[in-house]
Amino acid sequence: FFLMIRRPPRSTLDRSSAASDVYKRQGFIQPMEKHIMEDDLMEIATLVELLEKKTKNIRLIDAPVFPPGDPRKGGEEYLKEHITGSLFFDLSKVVDTTIPYPQMIPPNEVFIENAKKMKIRKTDLIVCYDHFGMLGGPRLWYLLKLFGAKNVKLLNGGLPKWKAEKRSVEAGDKPAEISLLDEDGPDAYSYAKDTSQIVDLKYIYSIIPTLLEQKTKDLYLLDARLGERYHGLLPESRPGLRAGHIPGSINIPYKDFLNADGCTMKSLENIKKVFEGKDVDSSKKIIATCGTGVTACSIIFALSRLGISNFLIYDGAWSEYGSQPEPDWGKVSKEQICHASSQVL
């Protein structure tokens, strides 16, 4: 029996070179900087107060993303309406285009180029939101943190709650200025991706036997997709992508972290109950994944709100894993896993 893996492009693996050897070490990767452990959820009333006080150096950013099968486009929806003064961040284009999977975390030069174009500095107060409430916003929050931004918040409820409160919106591509900006400092755009927080296909193959065999959970792979997609009940929209989920993963749909209104985030107490309800010990090692790496960031955001930073992201997600033939894990030996992993190098 041989474990066959389609060799992805070299750039797929280079994106997380520091993480590709994670499983060789006895410990776990170091968590993100401690600033990620603050509660980065911002209420609308807080943002309004800051804007009314003419607080300097605020960047309000719209990151609209829509679920699979939804024909709407982020840029088009932004032009139709957005919170007054907000900029548009295109999560579908600020990506690593050398990798054949959607919405992959971009290389440093791509992220920095876009940050300069939008004048998003590391030292600004950056407030993210989206058109669903908690979909694209957590992804942008995560990317900014991953690249080293110091003060990033996620607007609770996003555009839906903002509109429900009858706050000001505008259309078009020339947002009104909402905050005075200081001159750029020397480190304004010194963004650098923390690759130690990203794991690749090689790492995922290496941990699946542990996920399947362990009786006492010390490691979790959490999938944020909706249940129908996780269980393979819905066909995947991408050609050549099979339905299903990574063996040993646990399904915690991103919507589980939302209140009944579908756009605001649950309280800390209820977030804890979400993890407990799936028998996940959130103090243990956690890898978040999903379909394309976007909704996985909702799991990461929820963990960070609990003061937890021992998380990683499998950004290739099901788009990458599901494009590979599924091994028969019951017949795969450790030696074959090591051999297969070496073929992904």
Coordinates of C-alpha atoms in Angstrom, one line a residue:
F1 CA 0.0 0.0 0.0
F2 CA 1.3 3.4 -1.0
L3 CA 0.1 6.8 0.1
M4 CA -0.2 8.9 -3.0
I5 CA -0.2 12.7 -2.9
R6 CA -0.5 15.1 -5.8
R7 CA 2.6 17.3 -5.4
P8 CA 1.4 20.9 -5.1
P9 CA 3.4 23.8 -6.6
R10 CA 6.6 24.6 -4.7
S11 CA 5.1 28.0 -3.6
T12 CA 2.3 26.2 -1.8
L13 CA 4.9 24.8 0.6
D14 CA 7.1 27.8 0.8
R15 CA 4.3 29.9 2.2
S16 CA 4.9 28.3 5.6
S17 CA 8.4 27.0 5.6
A18 CA 8.8 27.7 9.3
A19 CA 5.7 25.7 10.1
S20 CA 6.4 22.8 7.8
D21 CA 8.8 21.3 10.3
V22 CA 6.5 21.9 13.3
Y23 CA 5.6 18.2 13.8
K24 CA 9.3 17.3 14.0
R25 CA 9.6 19.2 17.2
Q26 CA 8.5 17.9 20.6
G27 CA 6.7 21.2 21.5
F28 CA 4.2 23.3 19.8
I29 CA 4.8 26.5 17.9
Q30 CA 5.0 29.7 19.9
P31 CA 1.7 31.6 20.1
M32 CA 1.2 35.0 18.5
E33 CA 2.2 38.1 20.3
K34 CA 0.3 38.8 23.5
H35 CA -1.6 41.7 22.0
I36 CA -3.8 39.2 20.2
M37 CA -5.1 38.1 23.5
E38 CA -7.0 41.3 24.2
D39 CA -10.7 41.3 23.5
D40 CA -10.7 42.8 20.0
L41 CA -14.5 43.0 19.7
M42 CA -15.6 46.6 19.3
E43 CA -19.2 47.6 19.9
I44 CA -20.8 50.1 17.5
A45 CA -21.4 52.6 20.2
T46 CA -17.7 52.7 21.0
L47 CA -16.8 53.3 17.4
V48 CA -19.4 56.1 17.1
E49 CA -18.0 57.7 20.2
L50 CA -14.5 57.7 18.8
L51 CA -15.6 59.2 15.5
E52 CA -17.6 61.9 17.2
K53 CA -14.5 62.8 19.2
K54 CA -12.6 63.2 16.0
T55 CA -10.1 60.5 17.2
K56 CA -7.0 60.5 15.0
N57 CA -5.6 57.6 13.0
I58 CA -8.6 55.4 12.7
R59 CA -9.0 53.2 9.6
L60 CA -12.4 51.6 9.1
I61 CA -12.3 48.8 6.6
D62 CA -15.0 46.8 4.9
A63 CA -14.1 43.2 4.0
P64 CA -17.2 41.7 2.4
V65 CA -17.1 37.9 1.7
F66 CA -20.0 35.7 0.7
P67 CA -20.7 32.0 1.3
P68 CA -20.1 29.4 -1.4
G69 CA -22.8 29.6 -4.1
D70 CA -23.7 33.2 -3.3
P71 CA -23.2 35.1 -6.6
R72 CA -22.6 38.5 -5.0
K73 CA -19.1 40.1 -5.3
G74 CA -17.4 41.9 -2.5
G75 CA -16.4 44.9 -4.6
E76 CA -19.9 45.3 -6.1
E77 CA -21.6 45.2 -2.7
Y78 CA -19.1 47.7 -1.3
L79 CA -20.0 50.1 -4.1
K80 CA -23.7 49.7 -3.3
E81 CA -23.4 50.6 0.3
H82 CA -20.9 50.6 3.1
I83 CA -20.4 52.4 6.5
T84 CA -19.6 56.0 5.8
G85 CA -15.9 56.6 5.6
S86 CA -14.9 52.9 5.3
L87 CA -12.3 51.5 2.8
F88 CA -12.7 48.4 0.8
F89 CA -10.3 45.5 1.3
D90 CA -10.6 42.8 -1.4
L91 CA -9.9 39.5 0.3
S92 CA -10.3 37.7 -3.0
K93 CA -7.4 39.6 -4.6
V94 CA -4.9 40.3 -1.8
V95 CA -3.8 36.7 -1.9
D96 CA -0.9 34.5 -3.0
T97 CA -1.7 34.1 -6.7
T98 CA 1.1 31.5 -7.1
I99 CA -1.0 28.9 -5.3
P100 CA -3.9 27.2 -7.0
Y101 CA -6.3 27.5 -4.1
P102 CA -8.6 30.5 -3.3
Q103 CA -7.9 33.3 -0.8
M104 CA -4.5 32.1 0.3
I105 CA -2.6 34.3 2.8
P106 CA -0.5 36.7 0.6
P107 CA 3.3 37.1 0.6
N108 CA 4.7 40.1 2.5
E109 CA 5.2 42.2 -0.7
V110 CA 1.6 41.8 -1.8
F111 CA 0.2 42.7 1.7
I112 CA 2.5 45.7 2.1
E113 CA 1.7 47.0 -1.4
N114 CA -2.0 46.9 -0.6
A115 CA -1.5 48.4 2.9
K116 CA 0.4 51.4 1.4
K117 CA -2.2 51.9 -1.3
M118 CA -4.9 52.0 1.3
K119 CA -2.7 53.8 3.8
I120 CA -3.2 51.2 6.5
R121 CA -0.4 51.6 9.0
K122 CA 0.6 49.2 11.7
T123 CA 0.1 51.8 14.4
D124 CA -3.4 52.9 13.3
L125 CA -6.5 51.8 15.1
I126 CA -7.9 49.5 12.4
V127 CA -11.6 48.5 12.7
C128 CA -12.8 45.7 10.5
Y129 CA -16.3 44.7 9.5
D130 CA -18.2 42.9 6.7
H131 CA -21.7 42.7 5.2
F132 CA -22.7 39.5 7.1
G133 CA -21.5 40.6 10.5
M134 CA -18.9 37.9 11.2
L135 CA -17.6 36.4 8.0
G136 CA -14.9 38.5 6.1
G137 CA -14.3 40.7 9.1
P138 CA -12.6 38.0 11.2
R139 CA -10.5 37.0 8.3
L140 CA -9.2 40.6 7.8
W141 CA -8.7 41.0 11.6
Y142 CA -6.6 37.8 11.5
L143 CA -4.5 38.8 8.5
L144 CA -3.7 42.2 10.0
K145 CA -2.7 40.5 13.3
L146 CA -0.7 37.9 11.4
F147 CA 1.3 40.6 9.6
G148 CA 2.0 42.5 12.8
A149 CA -0.6 45.3 13.1
K150 CA -0.8 46.4 16.8
N151 CA -4.4 47.6 17.3
V152 CA -7.0 45.8 15.3
K153 CA -10.7 45.5 16.2
L154 CA -13.7 43.7 14.8
L155 CA -16.9 45.6 14.7
N156 CA -19.6 43.6 16.4
G157 CA -22.5 43.0 14.1
G158 CA -20.9 44.6 11.1
L159 CA -23.0 46.4 8.4
P160 CA -26.2 44.6 9.4
K161 CA -26.2 45.9 12.9
W162 CA -25.0 49.3 11.8
K163 CA -27.9 49.6 9.4
A164 CA -30.4 48.3 12.0
E165 CA -29.3 51.2 14.3
K166 CA -29.9 53.5 11.3
R167 CA -26.3 54.7 11.2
S168 CA -24.8 56.6 8.3
V169 CA -24.0 54.6 5.1
E170 CA -22.7 55.7 1.7
A171 CA -22.2 54.4 -1.8
G172 CA -19.4 54.7 -4.4
D173 CA -15.6 54.3 -4.2
K174 CA -14.6 57.6 -2.6
P175 CA -15.2 57.2 1.1
A176 CA -15.5 60.3 3.2
E177 CA -12.5 61.0 5.5
I178 CA -13.5 60.0 9.1
S179 CA -10.2 60.5 10.8
L180 CA -7.1 62.7 10.7
L181 CA -4.0 60.8 10.0
D182 CA -0.5 61.6 11.4
E183 CA 2.5 61.5 9.1
D184 CA 3.8 58.0 8.4
G185 CA 6.3 56.8 11.0
P186 CA 9.4 54.8 10.1
D187 CA 7.6 51.5 10.9
A188 CA 4.3 52.4 9.4
Y189 CA 4.4 49.6 6.8
S190 CA 6.9 47.2 8.3
Y191 CA 4.5 44.3 8.0
A192 CA 5.9 40.8 8.1
K193 CA 3.9 37.6 8.0
D194 CA 4.4 35.3 11.0
T195 CA 4.8 32.1 9.1
S196 CA 5.1 30.1 12.4
Q197 CA 1.3 30.4 12.8
I198 CA 0.5 28.6 9.5
V199 CA 0.6 24.9 8.9
D200 CA 0.6 23.1 5.6
L201 CA -0.6 19.9 4.0
K202 CA 2.5 18.0 5.2
Y203 CA 1.7 18.9 8.8
I204 CA -1.9 17.9 8.5
Y205 CA -1.0 14.5 7.1
S206 CA 1.4 14.0 10.0
I207 CA -1.2 14.6 12.7
I208 CA -4.2 12.7 11.3
P209 CA -3.2 9.4 12.9
T210 CA -2.9 11.1 16.2
L211 CA -6.3 12.8 15.8
L212 CA -7.9 9.4 15.0
E213 CA -6.2 7.4 17.7
Q214 CA -5.8 9.6 20.7
K215 CA -8.1 8.9 23.7
T216 CA -7.0 11.9 25.7
K217 CA -7.3 14.9 23.5
D218 CA -4.2 17.1 23.4
L219 CA -4.6 18.3 19.9
Y220 CA -7.7 19.5 17.9
L221 CA -8.4 20.2 14.3
L222 CA -11.5 22.4 14.1
D223 CA -13.5 22.9 10.9
A224 CA -15.6 26.1 10.8
R225 CA -17.7 25.1 7.7
L226 CA -21.4 24.7 8.0
G227 CA -22.5 21.1 8.9
E228 CA -23.8 20.3 5.4
R229 CA -20.5 20.9 3.8
Y230 CA -18.5 19.3 6.6
H231 CA -20.5 16.1 6.3
G232 CA -20.3 16.1 2.5
L233 CA -24.1 16.5 2.0
L234 CA -23.5 19.4 -0.4
P235 CA -21.4 19.2 -3.6
E236 CA -18.3 21.4 -3.7
S237 CA -18.4 24.2 -6.3
R238 CA -14.8 23.9 -7.3
P239 CA -14.0 21.4 -10.1
G240 CA -12.1 18.4 -8.8
L241 CA -12.9 19.1 -5.2
R242 CA -14.6 16.2 -3.4
A243 CA -17.0 16.6 -0.6
G244 CA -16.3 15.7 3.1
H245 CA -13.9 16.7 5.8
I246 CA -10.4 16.0 7.1
P247 CA -10.4 12.7 9.2
G248 CA -10.2 13.4 12.9
S249 CA -11.5 17.0 12.6
I250 CA -14.3 18.4 14.6
N251 CA -17.0 20.6 13.1
I252 CA -17.7 23.9 14.9
P253 CA -19.6 26.0 12.3
Y254 CA -18.7 29.7 12.5
K255 CA -22.4 30.5 13.0
D256 CA -22.2 28.8 16.4
F257 CA -20.4 31.8 17.7
L258 CA -23.2 34.2 16.7
N259 CA -26.3 35.2 18.5
A260 CA -29.8 34.6 17.1
D261 CA -29.6 37.8 15.1
G262 CA -27.0 36.1 12.9
C263 CA -24.5 39.0 13.0
T264 CA -23.4 39.7 16.5
M265 CA -21.0 37.6 18.5
K266 CA -22.0 35.6 21.6
S267 CA -20.9 36.5 25.1
L268 CA -17.7 35.0 26.4
E269 CA -19.6 32.6 28.6
N270 CA -21.6 31.3 25.6
I271 CA -18.4 31.1 23.5
K272 CA -17.0 28.8 26.1
K273 CA -20.1 26.7 26.0
V274 CA -19.7 26.3 22.2
F275 CA -16.3 24.6 22.7
E276 CA -17.4 22.7 25.7
G277 CA -20.5 21.4 23.7
K278 CA -18.1 19.8 21.2
D279 CA -15.9 18.4 24.0
V280 CA -13.0 20.7 22.9
D281 CA -10.6 21.7 25.6
S282 CA -9.7 25.2 24.4
S283 CA -6.6 25.2 26.5
K284 CA -5.0 22.5 24.3
K285 CA -3.4 22.8 20.9
I286 CA -5.8 23.9 18.2
I287 CA -5.6 24.1 14.4
A288 CA -8.4 26.0 12.7
T289 CA -9.5 25.2 9.2
C290 CA -12.5 25.5 6.9
G291 CA -13.1 25.6 3.1
T292 CA -10.7 28.3 2.1
G293 CA -9.2 29.6 5.3
V294 CA -11.8 32.4 5.8
T295 CA -14.3 31.2 8.4
A296 CA -11.5 29.4 10.2
C297 CA -10.6 32.9 11.5
S298 CA -13.9 33.0 13.3
I299 CA -12.7 30.1 15.5
I300 CA -9.4 31.9 16.0
F301 CA -11.2 35.2 16.9
A302 CA -13.4 33.3 19.4
L303 CA -10.4 31.7 21.0
S304 CA -8.6 35.0 21.2
R305 CA -11.6 36.6 23.0
L306 CA -11.2 33.9 25.6
G307 CA -7.5 34.9 26.1
I308 CA -6.2 31.8 24.3
S309 CA -3.4 32.1 21.8
N310 CA -2.3 28.4 21.3
F311 CA -3.8 28.2 17.8
L312 CA -2.6 27.7 14.3
I313 CA -4.4 27.9 10.9
Y314 CA -4.4 25.4 8.1
D315 CA -4.9 27.9 5.3
G316 CA -4.9 25.5 2.4
A317 CA -8.0 24.1 4.1
W318 CA -10.5 21.8 2.4
S319 CA -9.7 23.4 -1.0
E320 CA -6.2 21.9 -0.8
Y321 CA -6.9 18.7 1.2
G322 CA -10.0 17.8 -0.7
S323 CA -8.2 18.0 -4.0
Q324 CA -6.0 15.1 -2.9
P325 CA -7.1 11.5 -3.0
E326 CA -8.1 10.3 0.5
P327 CA -5.7 7.7 1.9
D328 CA -7.1 4.7 3.8
W329 CA -5.8 5.9 7.1
G330 CA -6.6 2.5 8.7
K331 CA -3.9 0.9 6.5
V332 CA -1.3 3.6 6.5
S333 CA 1.8 2.9 8.6
K334 CA 3.9 5.6 10.3
E335 CA 6.7 4.8 7.7
Q336 CA 4.3 5.5 4.8
I337 CA 3.2 8.7 6.4
C338 CA 6.7 9.9 6.7
H339 CA 7.4 8.9 3.1
A340 CA 4.3 10.7 1.9
S341 CA 5.2 13.7 3.9
S342 CA 8.6 13.8 2.3
Q343 CA 7.0 13.8 -1.1
V344 CA 5.2 17.0 -0.2
L345 CA 8.5 18.8 0.5

